[in-house]
Short mmCIF file of C-alpha atoms and ligand atoms in Angstrom, two decimals:
data_model
loop_
_atom_site.label_atom_id
_atom_site.label_comp_id
_atom_site.label_asym_id
_atom_site.label_seq_id
_atom_site.Cartn_x
_atom_site.Cartn_y
_atom_site.Cartn_z
CA MET A 1 36.10 220.37 40.08
CA ASP A 2 39.05 218.42 41.31
CA LYS A 3 39.21 215.38 39.91
CA GLN A 4 40.34 211.83 41.39
CA GLN A 5 40.61 208.09 39.37
CA CYS A 6 38.97 206.44 42.55
CA VAL A 7 38.08 206.48 45.60
CA ILE A 8 37.51 204.74 48.44
CA VAL A 9 35.07 205.84 51.61
CA GLY A 10 35.92 203.84 54.94
CA ALA A 11 39.39 203.25 55.94
CA GLY A 12 38.43 199.56 58.28
CA VAL A 13 39.44 196.73 57.35
CA ILE A 14 38.00 196.29 53.89
CA GLY A 15 38.58 199.35 52.23
CA LEU A 16 42.52 199.25 53.25
CA SER A 17 42.59 195.58 51.35
CA ILE A 18 40.24 197.36 48.13
CA ALA A 19 42.90 199.83 48.67
CA ARG A 20 46.06 197.90 49.07
CA GLU A 21 44.80 195.84 45.99
CA LEU A 22 44.33 199.26 43.30
CA ALA A 23 46.89 200.80 44.21
CA ARG A 24 48.65 197.67 43.47
CA ARG A 25 46.83 197.50 40.10
CA GLY A 26 48.22 201.06 39.46
CA PHE A 27 44.86 202.87 39.75
CA GLU A 28 45.22 206.29 41.41
CA THR A 29 43.06 205.85 45.34
CA LEU A 30 42.31 207.96 47.27
CA VAL A 31 40.51 206.58 50.98
CA VAL A 32 38.25 208.95 53.11
CA GLU A 33 37.88 208.69 56.61
CA SER A 34 35.88 210.33 58.97
CA ALA A 35 37.77 209.62 62.19
CA HIS A 36 41.20 209.91 62.68
CA SER A 37 42.82 206.83 61.93
CA ILE A 38 42.49 203.97 59.98
CA GLY A 39 40.19 200.87 61.76
CA THR A 40 38.53 202.26 64.18
CA GLY A 41 34.79 200.97 63.91
CA THR A 42 33.82 197.79 63.23
CA SER A 43 37.62 196.31 62.78
CA SER A 44 38.83 196.76 65.76
CA ARG A 45 35.30 195.86 67.76
CA ASN A 46 35.70 191.91 66.47
CA SER A 47 36.92 188.53 67.72
CA GLU A 48 40.01 188.76 65.41
CA VAL A 49 39.53 184.99 64.47
CA ILE A 50 40.41 183.69 61.07
CA HIS A 51 37.58 181.89 60.41
CA ALA A 52 37.97 178.68 58.34
CA GLY A 53 34.51 178.98 57.00
CA LEU A 54 32.30 176.85 58.81
CA TYR A 55 28.62 178.03 58.70
CA TYR A 56 28.64 178.91 55.28
CA PRO A 57 25.99 178.45 52.36
CA GLN A 58 28.02 176.80 49.53
CA GLY A 59 28.27 178.84 46.96
CA SER A 60 27.75 181.91 49.21
CA LEU A 61 30.50 184.97 49.00
CA LYS A 62 30.73 183.98 52.65
CA ALA A 63 31.72 180.47 52.02
CA ARG A 64 34.53 181.73 49.00
CA PHE A 65 35.96 184.71 50.84
CA CYS A 66 36.14 183.23 53.78
CA VAL A 67 37.85 180.05 52.96
CA SER A 68 39.93 181.59 49.84
CA GLY A 69 40.82 184.33 52.22
CA ARG A 70 41.79 182.50 55.13
CA ARG A 71 45.20 180.61 53.61
CA ALA A 72 45.56 184.26 51.78
CA LEU A 73 45.30 185.61 55.68
CA TYR A 74 47.55 183.32 56.84
CA ALA A 75 49.92 183.87 54.23
CA TYR A 76 50.22 186.66 54.12
CA CYS A 77 50.53 186.95 57.78
CA GLU A 78 53.71 184.53 57.85
CA GLU A 79 55.29 186.42 55.39
CA ARG A 80 54.98 190.32 56.52
CA GLY A 81 55.74 188.71 60.82
CA ILE A 82 52.38 189.58 61.73
CA ALA A 83 52.19 188.52 65.21
CA HIS A 84 49.02 185.65 64.77
CA ARG A 85 48.58 181.41 65.26
CA CYS A 86 46.44 179.11 64.22
CA CYS A 87 44.81 177.17 67.91
CA GLY A 88 42.36 175.52 66.37
CA LYS A 89 38.69 175.41 67.81
CA LEU A 90 35.86 173.53 68.87
CA ILE A 91 32.69 173.41 68.44
CA VAL A 92 30.67 171.82 71.31
CA ALA A 93 27.51 169.98 71.89
CA THR A 94 26.52 170.57 75.37
CA ASN A 95 24.04 167.84 75.43
CA PRO A 96 23.80 164.65 73.50
CA GLY A 97 20.40 165.88 70.62
CA GLN A 98 23.15 168.53 69.80
CA ARG A 99 24.93 165.41 68.03
CA ASP A 100 23.40 166.08 64.63
CA HIS A 101 23.75 170.27 64.75
CA LEU A 102 27.44 169.03 64.92
CA GLU A 103 26.98 166.72 61.19
CA ARG A 104 25.52 169.08 59.80
CA ILE A 105 28.06 171.58 60.16
CA LEU A 106 30.54 169.18 58.91
CA ALA A 107 28.47 167.86 55.92
CA SER A 108 27.86 171.98 54.40
CA ALA A 109 32.39 173.02 55.75
CA HIS A 110 32.42 169.81 53.46
CA ALA A 111 30.57 171.55 50.55
CA ALA A 112 32.29 175.37 50.87
CA GLY A 113 35.88 173.28 51.21
CA VAL A 114 36.75 173.05 54.19
CA GLU A 115 38.00 168.95 54.29
CA ASP A 116 40.27 169.45 57.14
CA LEU A 117 37.17 168.89 60.15
CA ARG A 118 36.75 165.82 62.88
CA LEU A 119 34.55 164.49 64.86
CA LEU A 120 35.64 163.91 68.31
CA SER A 121 34.20 161.93 70.86
CA ALA A 122 33.40 163.55 74.53
CA ALA A 123 36.41 161.80 75.86
CA GLU A 124 39.00 162.64 72.91
CA ALA A 125 37.22 166.15 73.03
CA ARG A 126 38.98 166.40 77.14
CA GLN A 127 41.77 164.67 75.47
CA LEU A 128 42.39 168.48 74.38
CA GLU A 129 40.97 170.32 76.94
CA PRO A 130 40.84 168.19 80.09
CA GLU A 131 38.51 171.06 81.93
CA LEU A 132 35.51 170.67 78.98
CA HIS A 133 32.22 169.52 79.36
CA CYS A 134 30.95 168.68 76.29
CA ALA A 135 29.09 165.44 74.55
CA ALA A 136 31.02 165.68 71.49
CA ALA A 137 32.69 167.89 69.72
CA LEU A 138 33.76 168.97 66.44
CA HIS A 139 38.02 169.93 65.73
CA SER A 140 38.30 172.59 63.47
CA PRO A 141 42.82 173.08 63.53
CA SER A 142 42.53 175.51 60.67
CA THR A 143 40.69 178.58 63.24
CA GLY A 144 42.64 180.87 64.72
CA ILE A 145 43.84 184.56 65.46
CA LEU A 146 45.88 187.21 64.75
CA ASP A 147 46.90 190.68 65.61
CA SER A 148 44.27 192.61 63.12
CA HIS A 149 45.67 196.37 63.74
CA ALA A 150 48.96 194.96 62.83
CA TYR A 151 47.43 193.23 59.97
CA MET A 152 45.71 196.81 58.96
CA LEU A 153 48.75 198.62 59.51
CA SER A 154 50.74 196.64 56.98
CA LEU A 155 47.66 197.30 54.63
CA ARG A 156 47.63 200.90 54.62
CA GLY A 157 51.45 200.76 54.09
CA ASP A 158 51.06 198.37 50.54
CA ALA A 159 48.68 200.55 49.29
CA GLU A 160 50.47 203.62 50.42
CA ALA A 161 54.17 202.29 49.39
CA ALA A 162 51.52 201.53 45.94
CA GLY A 163 50.45 204.97 45.55
CA ALA A 164 47.76 205.55 47.67
CA THR A 165 46.71 208.31 49.53
CA PHE A 166 44.37 208.64 52.12
CA ALA A 167 42.20 211.86 53.77
CA PHE A 168 41.42 211.56 57.87
CA ASN A 169 38.51 213.08 59.58
CA THR A 170 36.90 213.95 56.41
CA THR A 171 33.00 212.69 55.77
CA VAL A 172 31.98 211.93 52.75
CA ASN A 173 28.06 213.58 53.71
CA ARG A 174 26.97 213.69 50.10
CA LEU A 175 27.08 211.59 46.60
CA TRP A 176 25.68 212.28 42.81
CA ARG A 177 25.47 210.86 39.81
CA ALA A 178 26.82 212.17 37.03
CA ASP A 179 27.59 212.10 33.89
CA ASP A 180 31.76 210.75 33.98
CA GLY A 181 31.32 209.21 37.72
CA ILE A 182 30.38 210.13 40.93
CA GLU A 183 30.59 213.49 42.64
CA LEU A 184 31.00 214.13 46.06
CA ALA A 185 30.54 216.48 49.13
CA PHE A 186 32.46 216.49 51.83
CA ASP A 187 32.05 217.31 56.24
CA ALA A 188 29.76 220.16 56.08
CA GLN A 189 29.81 221.06 52.04
CA THR A 190 26.77 221.02 50.73
CA THR A 191 27.60 221.26 46.30
CA PRO A 192 29.97 218.49 45.05
CA THR A 193 33.64 219.22 45.23
CA LEU A 194 35.54 216.51 43.78
CA ARG A 195 34.37 214.25 41.02
CA ALA A 196 35.50 210.14 41.13
CA ALA A 197 35.81 207.55 37.70
CA LEU A 198 35.16 205.59 40.23
CA LEU A 199 34.11 204.65 43.70
CA ILE A 200 33.35 202.42 46.57
CA ASN A 201 31.46 202.57 49.77
CA ALA A 202 33.44 201.05 52.41
CA ALA A 203 31.62 202.69 54.85
CA GLY A 204 30.67 199.04 57.50
CA LEU A 205 27.73 200.49 59.54
CA ASN A 206 27.33 203.38 57.52
CA ALA A 207 27.37 202.08 53.61
CA GLN A 208 23.51 202.26 53.61
CA ALA A 209 23.24 205.65 54.74
CA LEU A 210 25.78 207.08 52.53
CA ALA A 211 24.20 205.03 49.33
CA LEU A 212 21.00 206.74 50.61
CA SER A 213 22.27 210.12 50.54
CA MET A 214 22.83 209.75 46.18
CA ASP A 215 19.47 210.81 45.11
CA ALA A 216 19.41 208.97 42.12
CA MET A 217 20.21 205.11 43.91
CA PRO A 218 17.24 203.24 43.36
CA ALA A 219 16.42 202.68 47.20
CA HIS A 220 15.23 198.92 46.10
CA ALA A 221 19.38 198.29 45.89
CA VAL A 222 19.83 199.17 48.95
CA PRO A 223 18.95 196.65 51.39
CA ARG A 224 17.88 197.28 54.86
CA ILE A 225 20.68 197.40 57.83
CA HIS A 226 19.62 196.27 61.20
CA TYR A 227 22.45 196.14 63.79
CA ALA A 228 23.12 193.68 66.09
CA LYS A 229 25.44 194.45 68.73
CA GLY A 230 28.04 191.73 70.35
CA ASN A 231 29.00 191.86 74.25
CA TYR A 232 32.87 190.57 75.18
CA PHE A 233 33.51 189.79 78.28
CA THR A 234 37.08 189.00 79.75
CA LEU A 235 38.08 186.73 81.99
CA ALA A 236 39.61 187.49 85.07
CA GLY A 237 42.71 184.83 85.46
CA ARG A 238 44.00 182.04 83.35
CA SER A 239 42.45 181.05 79.97
CA PRO A 240 41.33 177.06 81.12
CA PHE A 241 41.56 176.28 77.27
CA SER A 242 44.79 176.82 74.41
CA GLN A 243 42.35 176.41 71.47
CA LEU A 244 38.78 178.46 70.69
CA ILE A 245 35.27 176.78 71.88
CA TYR A 246 32.00 177.42 70.37
CA PRO A 247 28.59 176.14 71.54
CA VAL A 248 26.97 175.36 68.60
CA PRO A 249 25.39 178.54 67.12
CA GLU A 250 22.54 180.61 67.50
CA ASP A 251 20.50 183.33 66.07
CA GLY A 252 21.76 185.87 65.09
CA GLY A 253 25.23 184.79 66.46
CA LEU A 254 28.08 182.04 67.20
CA GLY A 255 26.88 181.41 70.33
CA ILE A 256 29.10 183.09 73.95
CA HIS A 257 32.08 181.84 72.76
CA LEU A 258 35.36 182.02 74.18
CA THR A 259 38.39 182.90 71.85
CA LEU A 260 42.00 183.97 73.50
CA ASP A 261 44.14 186.83 71.94
CA LEU A 262 47.44 186.45 71.68
CA GLN A 263 48.84 186.73 75.07
CA GLY A 264 46.64 184.17 75.81
CA ARG A 265 43.99 185.65 77.95
CA ALA A 266 40.55 184.58 77.31
CA ARG A 267 37.27 186.75 76.55
CA PHE A 268 33.58 185.26 75.80
CA GLY A 269 31.77 186.99 73.44
CA PRO A 270 30.16 187.85 71.51
CA ASP A 271 26.50 187.68 72.50
CA VAL A 272 23.28 189.23 70.45
CA GLU A 273 21.63 192.15 71.43
CA TRP A 274 19.19 193.75 68.17
CA VAL A 275 19.59 197.57 69.18
CA SER A 276 17.84 200.82 67.22
CA ALA A 277 21.45 201.95 66.42
CA PRO A 278 25.36 201.59 67.31
CA ASN A 279 26.80 202.07 70.75
CA TYR A 280 29.34 199.88 71.94
CA ASP A 281 28.23 200.61 76.40
CA VAL A 282 28.83 197.17 77.50
CA ASP A 283 26.47 196.47 80.33
CA PRO A 284 28.16 194.59 83.29
CA ALA A 285 24.81 192.97 84.54
CA ARG A 286 24.70 190.71 80.72
CA ALA A 287 27.68 188.69 82.96
CA ALA A 288 24.40 186.59 84.22
CA LEU A 289 23.06 185.64 80.69
CA PHE A 290 27.15 185.32 80.21
CA ALA A 291 27.33 183.03 83.14
CA PRO A 292 24.56 179.62 82.31
CA ALA A 293 25.93 179.80 78.57
CA ILE A 294 29.38 179.48 79.54
CA ARG A 295 28.71 176.78 82.40
CA SER A 296 27.09 174.93 80.12
CA TYR A 297 30.47 174.26 78.58
CA TRP A 298 32.98 175.37 81.80
CA PRO A 299 31.42 174.51 84.34
CA SER A 300 33.86 175.71 86.36
CA LEU A 301 33.44 179.36 85.87
CA PRO A 302 34.00 180.84 88.77
CA ASP A 303 31.88 183.35 90.32
CA GLY A 304 32.41 187.03 89.55
CA ALA A 305 35.15 185.47 87.31
CA LEU A 306 33.69 188.16 84.57
CA LEU A 307 34.68 191.59 83.54
CA PRO A 308 32.80 193.90 81.02
CA ALA A 309 35.46 194.16 78.01
CA TYR A 310 34.26 195.85 74.55
CA ALA A 311 31.27 195.53 72.15
CA GLY A 312 31.30 195.57 68.65
CA VAL A 313 27.99 195.92 66.38
CA ARG A 314 27.53 194.07 63.11
CA PRO A 315 26.19 195.15 60.10
CA LYS A 316 23.20 192.38 59.21
CA LEU A 317 21.30 192.01 56.91
CA GLY A 318 18.34 190.25 58.21
CA GLY A 319 16.17 191.60 61.71
CA PRO A 320 15.82 188.99 64.69
CA GLY A 321 14.71 185.40 63.38
CA ALA A 322 15.97 185.55 59.47
CA ALA A 323 17.70 183.06 58.16
CA ALA A 324 21.32 184.84 57.43
CA VAL A 325 22.16 186.60 54.86
CA ASP A 326 25.26 186.77 52.97
CA PHE A 327 27.03 190.05 51.77
CA VAL A 328 26.11 191.91 49.27
CA ILE A 329 28.16 193.68 46.52
CA ALA A 330 25.88 195.90 44.99
CA SER A 331 28.06 197.27 40.69
CA PRO A 332 26.74 198.99 38.04
CA ALA A 333 25.10 195.64 36.72
CA ASP A 334 22.33 195.96 40.45
CA HIS A 335 21.88 199.24 40.66
CA GLY A 336 22.21 200.64 37.67
CA ILE A 337 24.62 204.17 38.28
CA VAL A 338 28.16 203.26 36.79
CA GLY A 339 31.42 204.47 38.74
CA LEU A 340 29.65 203.02 41.45
CA ILE A 341 30.03 199.90 43.90
CA HIS A 342 28.64 200.18 47.75
CA LEU A 343 28.98 197.05 49.68
CA PHE A 344 26.50 195.89 51.77
CA GLY A 345 26.63 193.55 55.37
CA PHE A 346 29.68 192.66 56.04
CA GLU A 347 29.42 191.49 58.92
CA SER A 348 31.65 188.64 59.74
CA PRO A 349 33.96 186.48 58.03
CA GLY A 350 34.85 189.82 56.79
CA LEU A 351 38.57 190.14 58.20
CA THR A 352 39.00 186.36 57.54
CA GLY A 353 38.20 187.14 54.01
CA SER A 354 39.41 190.63 53.82
CA LEU A 355 41.71 189.54 51.22
CA ALA A 356 39.83 187.60 48.84
CA ILE A 357 37.31 190.46 49.22
CA GLY A 358 39.66 193.43 48.52
CA GLU A 359 40.80 191.38 44.86
CA HIS A 360 36.97 190.34 43.92
CA VAL A 361 36.09 194.23 44.35
CA ALA A 362 39.69 195.43 42.62
CA ALA A 363 38.73 193.43 39.97
CA LEU A 364 35.51 194.63 39.98
CA ALA A 365 36.34 198.06 39.82
CA GLU A 366 38.79 197.35 36.87
CA ALA A 367 36.47 195.75 34.71
CA SER A 368 34.20 198.89 35.48
CA LEU A 369 36.69 201.63 35.35
CA ALA A 370 37.60 199.71 31.35
CA ALA A 371 34.08 199.61 30.40
C1 FAD B 1 30.91 191.60 67.02
C2 FAD B 1 32.20 191.14 66.55
C3 FAD B 1 32.94 190.41 66.09
C4 FAD B 1 33.82 189.81 64.68
N1 FAD B 1 34.83 188.92 65.04
C5 FAD B 1 34.83 188.77 63.56
C6 FAD B 1 36.11 187.89 63.98
O1 FAD B 1 36.56 186.96 64.45
N2 FAD B 1 36.47 187.68 62.76
C7 FAD B 1 36.47 187.77 60.88
O2 FAD B 1 36.54 187.74 60.45
N3 FAD B 1 35.02 189.52 61.13
C8 FAD B 1 34.68 189.04 62.25
N4 FAD B 1 33.56 190.43 62.06
C9 FAD B 1 33.79 190.78 61.30
C10 FAD B 1 34.67 192.58 60.63
O3 FAD B 1 34.54 192.47 62.05
C11 FAD B 1 34.08 193.08 59.68
O4 FAD B 1 33.15 192.70 58.56
C12 FAD B 1 34.62 194.49 59.34
O5 FAD B 1 35.48 194.00 60.05
C13 FAD B 1 34.35 195.15 58.37
O6 FAD B 1 35.46 196.30 58.43
P1 FAD B 1 34.60 196.61 56.87
O7 FAD B 1 35.82 197.76 56.71
O8 FAD B 1 33.82 196.81 56.45
O9 FAD B 1 34.17 198.14 58.74
P2 FAD B 1 34.86 198.98 59.70
O10 FAD B 1 35.26 198.46 59.91
O11 FAD B 1 32.85 199.71 60.06
O12 FAD B 1 35.04 200.96 58.68
C14 FAD B 1 34.43 201.70 58.36
C15 FAD B 1 35.06 202.76 58.06
O13 FAD B 1 33.73 203.60 57.76
C16 FAD B 1 33.89 204.37 57.90
N5 FAD B 1 32.97 205.57 57.49
C17 FAD B 1 31.34 205.70 58.17
N6 FAD B 1 31.22 206.06 57.01
C18 FAD B 1 32.18 207.38 56.68
C19 FAD B 1 31.76 208.18 55.15
N7 FAD B 1 30.55 208.84 55.55
N8 FAD B 1 32.24 209.22 55.09
C20 FAD B 1 34.31 208.32 55.48
N9 FAD B 1 34.46 207.64 56.33
C21 FAD B 1 33.23 206.95 56.72
C22 FAD B 1 33.99 204.43 59.60
O14 FAD B 1 34.42 205.41 60.62
C23 FAD B 1 35.15 203.18 59.73
O15 FAD B 1 36.18 203.19 59.65
C24 FAD B 1 33.54 190.60 63.74
C25 FAD B 1 32.38 191.50 63.62
C26 FAD B 1 31.81 191.70 65.06
C27 FAD B 1 30.95 192.92 64.78
#
């Protein structure tokens, strides 16, 4: 049987960042990806927002990775010439009753180490964005946007330059526990053909299924996945705003917000549509649900201006109505299987946090290989 030191399953932004970090630390690293290329899963179906880290509970992995990952990501984009823009964001209370909510976000953001937020009156917010309707707003100057594809290409380049290799069009279909690592079978194989001293499961929406393909994996160490689809609509015509505009968050998501791409085009979404299995169709009829939500902060949205765009699916660890759940990094201390690390529930802010996540997981991997 062939042997490999580190195998990463999944070449999304998380797998790529981990591969870059492991290869740079001198580990023999192989990335296995079902698709023909990097970043074709959730990593290419998101808002491309560099989040400031406003909503996550103090001490959570999401708060930690978002704040340190955001700083690292801006620095990385600068250094590598990756298109990005620190355009800022306004979170708006669309009625006076939501002002308390803004104050709670402000307090939790401060506790998580985000110091640059400012509470604005309606008049101050309108000075920044004249078309905005609101009772008050929170201004986050360090929120931005980036070209996530250029970023992922750069991560792949770094990983390959440090010696990592990639196998595309290849699916890991089953895992086995072995005395000295983890054994894998690919595609239609029914017996293992590769042994990895360390395997990192960064398979995104498929991470739970891959974890449970191993008979020895204790089921309690694999949190149930719930799929929260997010649909996007683009705006026909020019964007009325120069910053990102968010309502106060709702159950399962951040509310139907406006984000911009690097060309300045506006898109609205993602909403939250719970689905039993991932699918990426956007039902044009959902525009009727988007319009009133958008008009609560932009009353001048013209009729017929919303065009169906694309959808992504969040790998949630809590279902409808459940409190937000943190990222889960299941290491040997959690499941008892040496040489195996699973990443579960890497929804937002996974893109923002990716460099910090890569470093954290590579350090865990290094400790596991040294043990
Ligand atoms: C609607 C939406 C909006 C978002 N907006 C933002 C945002 O603005 N900012 C932000 O910071 N984050 C955002 N996120 C979160 C961010 O997109 C994710 O955290 C991140 O992309 C997750 O990357 P990943 O590598 O874990 O998953 P993926 O990109 O899904 O990568 C997993 C890869 O594993 C491969 N794979 C799966 N199973 C196997 C297997 N058995 N064998 C081989 N390969 C396999 C898949 O083909 C896939 O390429 C958003 C997410 C969604 C859904």
